[in-house]
């Protein structure tokens, strides 16, 4: 069984795009239970035992015959940094890599890597919840061997069609070409400023094939204050975070002063926007997005930037831009990448774990060798986190660390100067 990948999925395969999840754990891990949980997860999602291949310029997702799938096995790594960029041979399968990385005594990092073409944020988090449920089950079964495990029902469809098929009949080729032409005219009329690619060589990707990730973390008090500020201004927290990033990135751009146009890519979950909706446990890339251009001056107000961005997001959602971006993807090979791309995954609850094992943190990190910084916004244990991921072929650690530091400063300054927006708390 196989499926020809769509244009946006094929691009992800060609660009070696992957998404990495890092669970920060404290306590005792039962490694045999981890192995058993991986086996059960592959039974639940057989596509994990498949493979990706390219032939005659086309990319395919292939499922081997029953009993011949490549079962994921727990790996061991010595350092977290190299594991974020660990290569996987997706053509041989399986489509999931999981590695255990030791930290300080009693602490661990559990790192999972999946090809981005086969997963999005929604299905990724569903997959992770299922894994921890299987781990708890395997742990208990090892403590009580006589207790039989519940049978696993595979998620259907095993090989989901591309999201583009859900709205393929809505747009003719002429409609899509017209959209692409208008998009190109907008790019030419309102070009955005890119973050200087200091790691590039002569305008081409530099030699370092690894990835980097820097976290901007706000404690619970600052998170609550920021949420109050957003709601006081009738903004979503995500729009305000985008405003913070827009203000923070301005000093990193050229020219040093004056207004410049910044392009913020905004992710859109398409699962609930198609009929019938796509279940969250179906593994596939079902997210889209669109560019939002905002003029950012030196010292611009992040709240006003967030308000301007929010209005543009609503306008694009009403116009069906997210659908058109996917439907027309094959026509847009030369589209300009955004300055940064924001994905909001919302609150990630800590899974209930057996024994003395506890989750102390989680990071979801999209990785790609393109000149764009990815910003993933999550909440965990009452704290708001924005993880900035990037390719070392384009940007340096110092660049992104500076952006992270400026984002911290902008967030603190915005909350501090608007105390009237923060409700008193007991």
Coordinates of C-alpha atoms in Angstrom, one line a residue, residues 229-230 233-251 253 258-264 266 292-314 340 342 403 406-407 410-411 414 417-418:
X229 CA -3.1 42.1 29.3
X230 CA -4.2 40.3 26.1
X233 CA -7.1 44.5 24.9
X234 CA -9.5 42.0 23.4
X235 CA -6.6 40.0 21.9
X236 CA -5.8 36.3 22.0
X237 CA -2.6 35.4 23.9
X238 CA -1.2 34.1 20.6
X239 CA -1.7 37.5 18.9
X240 CA 0.0 39.3 21.7
X241 CA 2.9 36.8 21.6
X242 CA 3.2 37.5 17.8
X243 CA 3.3 41.3 18.7
X244 CA 6.1 40.6 21.1
X245 CA 8.1 38.7 18.5
X246 CA 7.5 41.4 15.9
X247 CA 8.8 44.1 18.3
X248 CA 11.7 42.0 19.4
X249 CA 12.9 41.1 15.9
X250 CA 12.9 44.7 14.7
X251 CA 16.4 45.6 16.2
X253 CA 16.9 43.7 11.1
X258 CA 12.8 53.3 10.9
X259 CA 9.9 51.3 9.7
X260 CA 10.4 48.0 7.9
X261 CA 7.9 45.4 6.7
X262 CA 8.1 42.0 8.6
X263 CA 6.4 38.9 7.4
X264 CA 4.9 36.7 10.1
X266 CA 0.7 32.1 11.1
X292 CA 0.8 38.4 7.5
X293 CA 2.8 41.5 6.6
X294 CA 3.1 44.1 9.4
X295 CA 5.1 47.3 9.3
X296 CA 7.2 47.5 12.4
X297 CA 9.0 50.7 13.4
X298 CA 11.7 51.1 16.0
X299 CA 10.2 51.0 19.4
X300 CA 6.8 49.8 18.1
X301 CA 4.1 48.9 20.7
X302 CA 3.7 45.1 20.8
X303 CA 0.0 45.4 21.7
X304 CA -0.7 47.5 18.7
X305 CA 1.3 45.1 16.5
X306 CA -0.7 42.2 17.9
X307 CA -3.9 44.1 17.2
X308 CA -2.9 44.7 13.6
X309 CA -1.8 41.1 13.1
X310 CA -5.1 39.8 14.7
X311 CA -7.2 41.8 12.3
X312 CA -5.2 40.5 9.3
X313 CA -5.5 36.9 10.6
X314 CA -9.3 37.2 10.8
X340 CA 9.4 33.9 11.3
X342 CA 4.4 31.0 14.6
X403 CA 16.2 37.5 19.6
X406 CA 15.0 40.8 23.3
X407 CA 11.7 38.9 23.5
X410 CA 9.9 43.3 25.5
X411 CA 7.5 41.0 27.4
X414 CA 5.0 45.5 28.2
X417 CA 4.1 49.5 32.0
X418 CA 0.5 48.4 31.8

